[in-house]
Short mmCIF file of C-alpha atoms in Angstrom, two decimals:
data_model
loop_
_atom_site.label_atom_id
_atom_site.label_comp_id
_atom_site.label_asym_id
_atom_site.label_seq_id
_atom_site.Cartn_x
_atom_site.Cartn_y
_atom_site.Cartn_z
CA GLY A 1 -63.60 -62.22 65.88
CA ARG A 2 -63.78 -65.96 66.31
CA ILE A 3 -62.73 -68.80 64.08
CA GLY A 4 -63.33 -72.29 65.37
CA SER A 5 -62.11 -72.52 68.96
CA ARG A 6 -59.87 -69.42 68.71
CA VAL A 7 -60.53 -65.69 69.14
CA LEU A 8 -58.72 -62.60 67.83
CA ALA A 9 -59.32 -59.48 69.93
CA ILE A 10 -58.05 -56.13 68.65
CA MET A 11 -57.87 -53.26 71.14
CA THR A 12 -56.90 -49.66 70.41
CA SER A 13 -56.41 -46.56 72.53
CA ARG A 14 -58.31 -44.33 70.10
CA PRO A 15 -61.81 -44.71 68.65
CA GLU A 16 -60.63 -43.24 65.32
CA VAL A 17 -58.79 -46.50 64.56
CA LYS A 18 -60.97 -48.94 62.61
CA PHE A 19 -59.92 -52.45 61.65
CA PHE A 20 -61.51 -54.32 58.79
CA LEU A 21 -60.84 -57.28 56.57
CA VAL A 22 -61.14 -57.90 52.88
CA ASN A 23 -62.23 -61.44 52.21
CA ALA A 24 -60.49 -61.55 48.84
CA GLY A 25 -56.93 -62.45 49.84
CA GLY A 26 -55.87 -66.03 49.18
CA HIS A 27 -59.45 -67.25 48.68
CA ARG A 28 -59.71 -70.97 47.95
CA PRO A 29 -63.33 -72.13 47.91
CA TYR A 30 -62.43 -75.75 48.77
CA LEU A 31 -60.64 -74.90 52.04
CA PRO A 32 -62.57 -74.50 55.32
CA VAL A 33 -60.31 -71.61 56.47
CA GLN A 34 -59.71 -68.65 54.21
CA ASN A 35 -56.88 -66.11 54.21
CA PRO A 36 -58.47 -62.66 54.41
CA ALA A 37 -56.43 -59.46 54.24
CA TRP A 38 -56.54 -57.37 57.44
CA ASP A 39 -56.13 -53.60 57.29
CA PHE A 40 -56.98 -50.50 59.29
CA THR A 41 -57.82 -46.83 58.92
CA PHE A 42 -56.88 -44.01 61.27
CA SER A 43 -58.93 -40.91 60.47
CA LEU A 44 -58.16 -37.61 62.20
CA PRO A 45 -60.64 -35.01 60.98
CA ASP A 46 -58.95 -32.11 62.83
CA TYR A 47 -55.34 -33.05 62.03
CA THR A 48 -52.84 -30.19 61.83
CA ALA A 49 -49.95 -30.68 59.38
CA GLY A 50 -46.70 -31.46 61.18
CA GLN A 51 -48.42 -32.49 64.42
CA ALA A 52 -47.33 -35.85 65.87
CA PHE A 53 -50.05 -38.47 66.24
CA GLY A 54 -50.35 -42.14 67.04
CA PHE A 55 -52.20 -44.80 68.96
CA LYS A 56 -51.48 -47.81 71.14
CA GLY A 57 -52.96 -51.21 70.58
CA ARG A 58 -53.07 -54.77 71.70
CA PHE A 59 -53.82 -57.97 69.82
CA ILE A 60 -54.88 -61.15 71.59
CA TYR A 61 -55.09 -64.47 69.78
CA LYS A 62 -56.04 -67.34 72.04
CA SER A 63 -58.44 -70.15 72.76
CA TRP A 64 -62.00 -68.86 73.11
CA ARG A 65 -63.51 -69.06 76.58
CA ASP A 66 -66.24 -66.42 76.71
CA SER A 67 -66.93 -62.75 76.00
CA ASP A 68 -66.62 -61.84 79.70
CA GLU A 69 -62.94 -62.83 79.60
CA ILE A 70 -62.25 -60.59 76.59
CA THR A 71 -64.13 -57.70 78.25
CA ALA A 72 -62.07 -58.15 81.44
CA ARG A 73 -58.82 -58.21 79.44
CA TYR A 74 -59.82 -55.01 77.63
CA GLN A 75 -60.73 -53.25 80.89
CA SER A 76 -57.44 -54.32 82.49
CA TRP A 77 -55.46 -53.11 79.46
CA LYS A 78 -57.37 -49.80 79.31
CA GLU A 79 -56.78 -49.18 83.04
CA SER A 80 -53.03 -49.78 82.59
CA GLU A 81 -53.02 -47.31 79.66
CA ASP A 82 -54.80 -44.65 81.72
CA ARG A 83 -52.17 -44.70 84.48
#
């Protein structure tokens, strides 16, 4: 997601991980930047009790250049995870 000239990219190793935000945290209508609450879900429909599980992730917060840069960073990260 982008805010102003910055971008936040969230990458995960598993598609079952979903990030979302709740735009209710710290809301002040007179400020240009709000303070939403970030959270995530990790749903495993075939989970077996006692079985270990997890995921790897990467957050990037930086100046926005373009979507091609974010795609390249994701592909590079994913390739390093697959090794």
